[in-house]
Each structure stands twice: as structure tokens, then as C-alpha cells.
Short mmCIF file of C-alpha atoms and ligand atoms in Angstrom, two decimals:
data_model
loop_
_atom_site.label_atom_id
_atom_site.label_comp_id
_atom_site.label_asym_id
_atom_site.label_seq_id
_atom_site.Cartn_x
_atom_site.Cartn_y
_atom_site.Cartn_z
CA UNK A 1 112.18 41.56 0.75
CA UNK A 2 113.45 40.34 -2.28
CA UNK A 3 116.81 38.61 -2.42
CA UNK A 4 118.17 37.75 -6.25
CA UNK A 5 122.25 36.44 -4.67
CA UNK A 6 123.15 35.17 -1.54
CA UNK A 7 126.08 33.65 -0.78
CA UNK A 8 126.19 31.01 2.41
CA UNK A 9 128.87 30.53 4.40
CA UNK A 10 131.46 30.96 1.28
CA UNK A 11 134.35 29.26 0.76
CA UNK A 12 137.20 29.17 -2.78
CA UNK A 13 140.49 27.96 -2.02
CA UNK A 14 143.37 26.88 -4.88
CA UNK A 15 145.64 25.01 -4.19
CA UNK A 16 146.71 25.78 -0.51
CA UNK A 17 145.68 29.72 -0.76
CA UNK A 18 141.77 30.53 0.95
CA UNK A 19 141.11 33.31 -1.95
CA UNK A 20 137.12 33.97 -0.39
CA UNK A 21 136.50 32.68 3.69
CA UNK A 22 133.11 32.14 5.06
CA UNK A 23 130.84 35.40 2.47
CA UNK A 24 127.38 35.28 4.37
CA UNK A 25 125.06 38.02 2.27
CA UNK A 26 122.66 38.67 0.44
CA UNK A 27 121.49 40.48 -2.95
CA UNK A 28 118.46 42.17 -2.87
CA UNK A 29 116.77 42.98 -6.37
CA UNK A 30 117.56 46.36 -8.07
CA UNK A 31 120.39 46.97 -5.22
CA UNK A 32 123.69 48.64 -7.12
CA UNK A 33 126.17 46.41 -5.21
CA UNK A 34 130.06 47.00 -4.43
CA UNK A 35 132.64 44.38 -3.38
CA UNK A 36 135.44 46.89 -1.90
CA UNK A 37 139.38 45.64 -1.40
CA UNK A 38 142.82 45.72 -2.43
CA UNK A 39 144.31 43.66 -5.62
CA UNK A 40 144.02 40.19 -4.31
CA UNK A 41 141.51 40.50 -2.05
CA UNK A 42 139.30 37.41 -3.51
CA UNK A 43 136.27 40.58 -5.86
CA UNK A 44 136.74 38.53 -9.12
CA UNK A 45 136.88 34.87 -7.35
CA UNK A 46 133.66 36.29 -5.48
CA UNK A 47 132.13 36.69 -8.94
CA UNK A 48 133.63 33.64 -10.73
CA UNK A 49 131.35 31.67 -7.75
CA UNK A 50 128.42 33.80 -7.43
CA UNK A 51 128.21 33.52 -10.88
CA UNK A 52 128.91 29.02 -11.92
CA UNK A 53 132.32 29.81 -13.46
CA UNK A 54 134.06 27.75 -11.09
CA UNK A 55 132.30 25.35 -7.74
CA UNK A 56 132.72 26.52 -4.21
CA UNK A 57 135.65 24.91 -2.55
CA UNK A 58 132.37 24.39 0.52
CA UNK A 59 129.22 26.61 1.87
CA UNK A 60 127.04 28.57 -1.15
CA UNK A 61 125.36 30.71 -3.11
CA UNK A 62 122.63 31.20 -5.10
CA UNK A 63 121.04 33.57 -7.86
CA UNK A 64 116.68 33.74 -7.77
CA UNK A 65 117.67 30.89 -5.70
CA UNK A 66 119.18 28.59 -8.16
CA UNK A 67 122.61 27.01 -7.28
CA UNK A 68 125.13 29.54 -8.23
CA UNK A 69 126.86 25.91 -9.46
CA UNK A 70 125.32 23.39 -9.85
CA UNK A 71 122.18 24.67 -11.61
CA UNK A 72 123.88 26.73 -14.33
CA UNK A 73 121.80 26.20 -17.22
CA UNK A 74 118.90 27.90 -14.61
CA UNK A 75 121.27 30.48 -13.63
CA UNK A 76 123.50 31.34 -17.34
CA UNK A 77 119.74 33.02 -18.54
CA UNK A 78 119.57 35.54 -15.58
CA UNK A 79 123.25 36.75 -15.36
CA UNK A 80 125.00 39.64 -17.73
CA UNK A 81 129.26 39.37 -16.71
CA UNK A 82 131.32 43.10 -17.50
CA UNK A 83 134.83 41.42 -17.04
CA UNK A 84 138.32 42.67 -15.94
CA UNK A 85 139.41 41.64 -19.07
CA UNK A 86 138.28 43.79 -22.06
CA UNK A 87 137.32 40.02 -24.27
CA UNK A 88 136.04 40.89 -27.28
CA UNK A 89 137.10 39.87 -31.07
CA UNK A 90 139.92 42.51 -32.31
CA UNK A 91 139.84 41.40 -35.25
CA UNK A 92 135.81 41.80 -36.74
CA UNK A 93 133.37 43.97 -35.93
CA UNK A 94 131.44 45.58 -32.61
CA UNK A 95 128.36 44.79 -35.05
CA UNK A 96 130.21 40.72 -35.56
CA UNK A 97 130.86 40.40 -32.11
CA UNK A 98 127.41 40.84 -30.84
CA UNK A 99 126.31 39.15 -33.53
CA UNK A 100 128.73 36.04 -32.59
CA UNK A 101 126.79 35.57 -29.10
CA UNK A 102 124.23 36.01 -30.40
CA UNK A 103 123.98 33.17 -31.97
CA UNK A 104 125.29 31.26 -29.64
CA UNK A 105 122.83 32.47 -27.11
CA UNK A 106 119.69 31.80 -29.53
CA UNK A 107 118.55 35.86 -29.49
CA UNK A 108 117.35 37.87 -32.18
CA UNK A 109 119.39 39.79 -34.55
CA UNK A 110 117.52 42.24 -34.00
CA UNK A 111 118.24 42.96 -30.26
CA UNK A 112 122.53 43.45 -31.52
CA UNK A 113 120.50 46.36 -33.54
CA UNK A 114 118.44 47.42 -30.55
CA UNK A 115 122.21 47.86 -27.87
CA UNK A 116 124.08 49.27 -31.04
CA UNK A 117 121.43 51.64 -31.31
CA UNK A 118 121.55 51.74 -27.01
CA UNK A 119 124.92 51.60 -26.48
CA UNK A 120 125.82 54.29 -28.82
CA UNK A 121 128.15 51.68 -31.02
CA UNK A 122 126.38 52.15 -34.35
CA UNK A 123 128.12 54.50 -35.78
CA UNK A 124 131.52 52.33 -35.48
CA UNK A 125 129.25 48.93 -35.29
CA UNK A 126 131.09 47.63 -38.95
CA UNK A 127 134.90 49.08 -37.81
CA UNK A 128 137.21 46.12 -36.76
CA UNK A 129 137.01 46.25 -32.85
CA UNK A 130 140.77 46.81 -32.95
CA UNK A 131 139.96 50.46 -33.82
CA UNK A 132 137.56 50.59 -30.75
CA UNK A 133 138.87 53.57 -27.62
CA UNK A 134 139.11 51.96 -24.88
CA UNK A 135 135.68 52.99 -24.08
CA UNK A 136 134.01 52.15 -26.63
CA UNK A 137 135.35 47.79 -26.38
CA UNK A 138 133.30 48.41 -22.41
CA UNK A 139 130.33 49.11 -25.16
CA UNK A 140 131.01 46.60 -27.03
CA UNK A 141 131.34 44.57 -24.60
CA UNK A 142 128.13 45.52 -21.68
CA UNK A 143 125.58 44.89 -24.80
CA UNK A 144 127.68 41.61 -25.06
CA UNK A 145 125.87 41.05 -21.25
CA UNK A 146 122.59 42.49 -21.86
CA UNK A 147 122.19 40.37 -25.31
CA UNK A 148 119.59 38.20 -23.30
CA UNK A 149 117.99 40.90 -20.75
CA UNK A 150 119.84 39.57 -17.03
CA UNK A 151 118.61 40.51 -14.02
CA UNK A 152 121.66 40.90 -12.61
CA UNK A 153 125.20 41.42 -14.70
CA UNK A 154 128.03 41.67 -12.86
CA UNK A 155 130.96 44.44 -13.80
CA UNK A 156 134.32 43.48 -12.73
CA UNK A 157 135.81 46.80 -12.28
CA UNK A 158 133.91 48.09 -14.60
CA UNK A 159 135.85 51.76 -15.90
CA UNK A 160 139.82 50.40 -14.58
CA UNK A 161 142.06 51.91 -17.71
CA UNK A 162 139.43 54.39 -18.95
CA UNK A 163 139.92 58.09 -19.46
CA UNK A 164 137.39 60.07 -16.82
CA UNK A 165 134.45 61.27 -19.55
CA UNK A 166 134.47 57.23 -20.66
CA UNK A 167 134.19 56.56 -17.08
CA UNK A 168 131.83 58.84 -15.93
CA UNK A 169 129.40 57.33 -19.75
CA UNK A 170 130.54 53.86 -18.28
CA UNK A 171 128.96 54.82 -14.13
CA UNK A 172 125.68 56.77 -15.94
CA UNK A 173 125.49 53.79 -17.74
CA UNK A 174 125.28 51.51 -15.15
CA UNK A 175 122.91 53.61 -13.22
CA UNK A 176 120.36 53.87 -16.38
CA UNK A 177 120.80 49.72 -15.62
CA UNK A 178 119.43 49.83 -12.82
CA UNK A 179 116.74 52.10 -13.16
CA UNK A 180 115.64 49.65 -15.01
CA UNK A 181 115.65 46.77 -12.08
CA UNK A 182 119.07 45.43 -13.42
CA UNK A 183 120.83 44.47 -10.07
CA UNK A 184 123.87 45.35 -10.37
CA UNK A 185 126.72 43.89 -8.51
CA UNK A 186 130.56 45.12 -8.66
CA UNK A 187 134.05 45.22 -7.85
CA UNK A 188 135.79 48.62 -8.12
CA UNK A 189 139.08 49.62 -6.41
CA UNK A 190 137.51 53.56 -7.03
CA UNK A 191 136.17 53.99 -3.67
CA UNK A 192 134.63 57.43 -5.43
CA UNK A 193 132.89 55.78 -7.84
CA UNK A 194 131.33 52.91 -4.98
CA UNK A 195 130.35 56.07 -2.98
CA UNK A 196 128.16 57.85 -5.75
CA UNK A 197 127.21 54.62 -7.68
CA UNK A 198 126.51 51.68 -4.89
CA UNK A 199 123.58 51.46 -2.57
CA UNK A 200 125.43 49.34 -0.80
CA UNK A 201 129.12 47.80 -0.10
CA UNK A 202 131.08 45.49 1.17
CA UNK A 203 135.38 45.71 1.98
CA UNK A 204 136.31 42.57 1.50
CA UNK A 205 139.46 41.57 3.09
CA UNK A 206 142.60 38.27 2.89
CA UNK A 207 138.93 36.89 1.21
CA UNK A 208 136.36 37.49 3.92
CA UNK A 209 134.05 40.76 4.45
CA UNK A 210 134.91 43.70 7.02
CA UNK A 211 131.68 45.52 6.73
CA UNK A 212 128.48 45.59 4.28
CA UNK A 213 126.70 49.26 4.67
CA UNK A 214 125.29 51.85 2.62
CA UNK A 215 128.09 54.29 2.20
CA UNK A 216 126.87 57.12 3.76
CA UNK A 217 126.11 55.15 7.55
CA UNK A 218 129.37 53.63 7.09
CA UNK A 219 130.62 57.33 7.21
CA UNK A 220 128.73 57.77 10.02
CA UNK A 221 129.87 54.74 12.10
CA UNK A 222 133.60 55.25 11.35
CA UNK A 223 134.51 58.00 10.37
CA UNK A 224 135.30 61.11 12.54
CA UNK A 225 134.02 64.37 11.18
CA UNK A 226 136.92 66.87 10.66
CA UNK A 227 137.09 70.19 11.32
CA UNK A 228 139.67 72.94 8.02
CA UNK A 229 140.52 76.18 9.43
CA UNK A 230 142.50 78.74 6.91
CA UNK A 231 144.24 81.15 8.34
CA UNK A 232 143.91 84.80 7.29
CA UNK A 233 148.57 83.04 6.18
CA UNK A 234 147.00 80.13 3.96
CA UNK A 235 147.66 78.33 6.86
CA UNK A 236 144.99 75.15 7.90
CA UNK A 237 144.70 73.32 10.55
CA UNK A 238 142.39 69.99 10.55
CA UNK A 239 141.18 69.28 14.00
CA UNK A 240 138.89 66.24 15.11
CA UNK A 241 135.60 67.35 15.97
CA UNK A 242 135.39 64.44 18.45
CA UNK A 243 138.36 65.67 20.30
CA UNK A 244 137.18 68.97 22.14
CA UNK A 245 140.35 68.68 23.87
CA UNK A 246 142.40 68.62 20.94
CA UNK A 247 140.24 70.76 18.87
CA UNK A 248 140.39 73.98 22.09
CA UNK A 249 144.67 73.67 22.56
CA UNK A 250 144.52 74.27 18.61
CA UNK A 251 142.07 76.56 18.56
CA UNK A 252 144.74 78.64 21.72
CA UNK A 253 147.52 78.39 18.83
CA UNK A 254 145.20 80.05 16.42
CA UNK A 255 145.88 82.93 18.76
CA UNK A 256 144.95 86.45 18.01
CA UNK A 257 145.63 85.45 13.38
CA UNK A 258 142.50 86.48 11.58
CA UNK A 259 139.80 82.93 10.32
CA UNK A 260 138.88 83.16 6.26
CA UNK A 261 137.09 79.77 6.18
CA UNK A 262 135.74 76.98 8.80
CA UNK A 263 134.80 74.20 6.54
CA UNK A 264 133.19 71.08 8.24
CA UNK A 265 135.01 68.05 6.12
CA UNK A 266 133.81 64.75 6.23
CA UNK A 267 135.21 61.65 5.41
CA UNK A 268 134.91 59.52 3.27
CA UNK A 269 133.99 56.39 1.87
CA UNK A 270 138.95 55.52 1.17
CA UNK A 271 139.45 56.84 4.40
CA UNK A 272 136.73 54.94 6.52
CA UNK A 273 138.02 52.03 3.92
CA UNK A 274 141.71 52.36 4.86
CA UNK A 275 140.96 52.18 8.54
CA UNK A 276 138.63 49.27 7.76
CA UNK A 277 141.09 47.58 5.74
CA UNK A 278 144.45 49.26 5.64
CA UNK A 279 146.95 49.50 3.29
CA UNK A 280 148.30 47.48 1.03
CA UNK A 281 147.85 42.92 1.37
CA UNK A 282 150.57 41.57 1.69
CA UNK A 283 151.44 38.96 -0.63
N1 ATP B 1 143.01 30.08 -9.89
C1 ATP B 1 144.24 30.67 -9.16
N2 ATP B 1 145.00 30.02 -9.36
C2 ATP B 1 145.21 30.39 -8.08
N3 ATP B 1 144.82 30.96 -6.75
C3 ATP B 1 143.98 31.76 -7.83
C4 ATP B 1 143.71 31.45 -8.78
N4 ATP B 1 142.86 32.92 -8.96
C5 ATP B 1 142.53 33.90 -7.57
N5 ATP B 1 143.91 32.69 -7.00
C6 ATP B 1 144.54 33.55 -6.01
O1 ATP B 1 143.20 33.98 -5.13
C7 ATP B 1 143.06 35.61 -4.30
C8 ATP B 1 142.26 36.09 -5.08
O2 ATP B 1 142.37 36.31 -5.86
P1 ATP B 1 140.99 37.07 -6.76
O3 ATP B 1 141.77 37.46 -7.85
O4 ATP B 1 139.87 36.87 -6.39
O5 ATP B 1 141.85 38.93 -6.37
P2 ATP B 1 140.85 40.64 -6.69
O6 ATP B 1 140.61 41.11 -5.41
O7 ATP B 1 139.58 39.92 -7.66
O8 ATP B 1 142.11 41.25 -7.35
P3 ATP B 1 142.60 42.25 -8.42
O9 ATP B 1 142.00 43.69 -7.91
O10 ATP B 1 144.35 42.50 -8.67
O11 ATP B 1 141.72 41.95 -8.91
C9 ATP B 1 144.83 35.99 -5.15
O12 ATP B 1 145.77 35.18 -4.04
C10 ATP B 1 145.60 35.25 -5.98
O13 ATP B 1 146.49 35.54 -6.95
#
């Protein structure tokens, strides 16, 4: 296996607050990996550690074998970051924004044009960014993250605040990037998004990872399958299939009523998340 991101007993404390607690994991090249957690669970801090923006309190993390913080000069050319806040220069055009960063990174102008084309921003590229929709701004941030041909892209809540069409476009784009071999590390609150996009997910709670697996395995291991029975009078009964006694007693209550439909219902990733991580974090 060829791991590109590795964390070993990674911890981060702010004053007396432990934001990230003993994270150990590795992510393979080409993987789409999702870090899922409530507000304040430690997702952004994990990204900041992995990308070398802040030093760990203890433990270590690396990209392609280079220590994220102490070997930033090696790590920076390998990564792209799409942050949670859309920190672009509103008074500049999309083109100027990209050109500014291209110069900073020593990237050729032709790459800017290539990315404006790839991210469908060519037409509006000379308009001021503060006239862009949220979806366009997000695509501009992705273009910026791609300037240096990164091997890994970190997305912090990539579809937060986007309308469903723009969110779908961004998800499609993430899939396309992964298909070109780029490793994707993303954080999200959106369980459906994680389920449809990620090869593996980790649930983080109060700074600790409580489980890492594929969405499918998590559903198989922790999800109760249920039968949804719709009666002719439109009443719906949901019965867990694992509990035979309960199933039999519920079926008896149906008695002579006509059954319209019986569907088997799989647990969703959200069900599993709530089961394992509970509701929102306590401050
Ligand atoms: N610079 C900082 N100084 C002090 N505390 C911080 C700092 N950054 C984060 N924290 C705290 O660490 C914890 C984890 O924060 P983090 O931003 O990583 O969570 P998150 O999972 O990304 O949340 P959200 O989904 O709301 O963005 C929170 O309790 C937060 O208040």
C-alpha cells in the first residue's frame, strides 16, 4: 500500500483545550477520504495540522513522507487547500486572483488560463469576484488550489452554503480530480455527500477518531436493517429485521389489514453517525 498522508498519535492543544487527540491513520494515494464530525469536533484543526499551518503539540503527521510542519518547503508544492472561508480578493477579477497566486508560486500564466477553462470560469474571468455566485467563488478557490499541480487537495466543507446544483457540480469536480490520481481529504457535516463521494470516512468526536471505515462497511457493521410496511390505510410501520420477536408481534397487530408495500430499508450513514457519535458536541 502507498500511503500519502500519515498521522501518528497526533495531538493539538490550545491553552487548556485539546482540539485533536491522538489521531493515527494513513490515507492511500488516490483515495477520497472524509473526516466527519459535529461543529467543534476538530476537523479544521486536523486539516491545519496535516497541511503544516500549525505545529502539533505532540505526535506527528506527514505528506509523502515529509513532516507537515518542519518540512513545509517540501510539503507545500505537494498540496492544495480549499479552505472553509472563501478568502478571495473580491475587488480583483477571477483572472487577477489566480495570476496573483501563480506569480507567488512561480507558476506559468498558461496554467491560469488552463484552470479558468477547466473550472468553467473563462467567461466571467475578467469580472470582479464580488459579483460571483458562491458556486463560482468555490470553483475559483479550487482553481487556486490546483495551480501547483498538487498531489493532495484538502477541502474544508467544500459544499457548505452552496445551492444543490452548485454543490453537485463541486462533488462531480472532486470525483474528476480523484480520477486523475489526486488524493482528496475533505471534511463535511453532510453525511449523504460523504456516503456518495468518499472511499473511506472517519468519524471524529471531541478531537478523537471513533471509527474509520468505508461507508458500506459501517452500514453493514453498525446499521440495523428494517422493513417499512405500508398498509392500505396509508399507515406506515417500521420494524427492525434483527428483532424477530418484535417483528412477529408487530405483524400480528397488522391482522387482517391489507398490505400495500413492504420495503427493506438500509441504515443511512447519518443513522450510523448519530448512533456512534451522538448528537451535537457539548461546548
Ligand atoms: N486557534 C484556536 N484557539 C483556541 N481554540 C481553538 C482554536 N482553533 C480551534 N479551537 C477549538 O478547538 C476545537 C476544534 O475546533 P475545529 O475548528 O477544529 O472544529 P471543527 O470540527 O472544524 O468545527 P466546525 O465544523 O465548526 O468548523 C473547538 O473547540 C475550537 O473552539
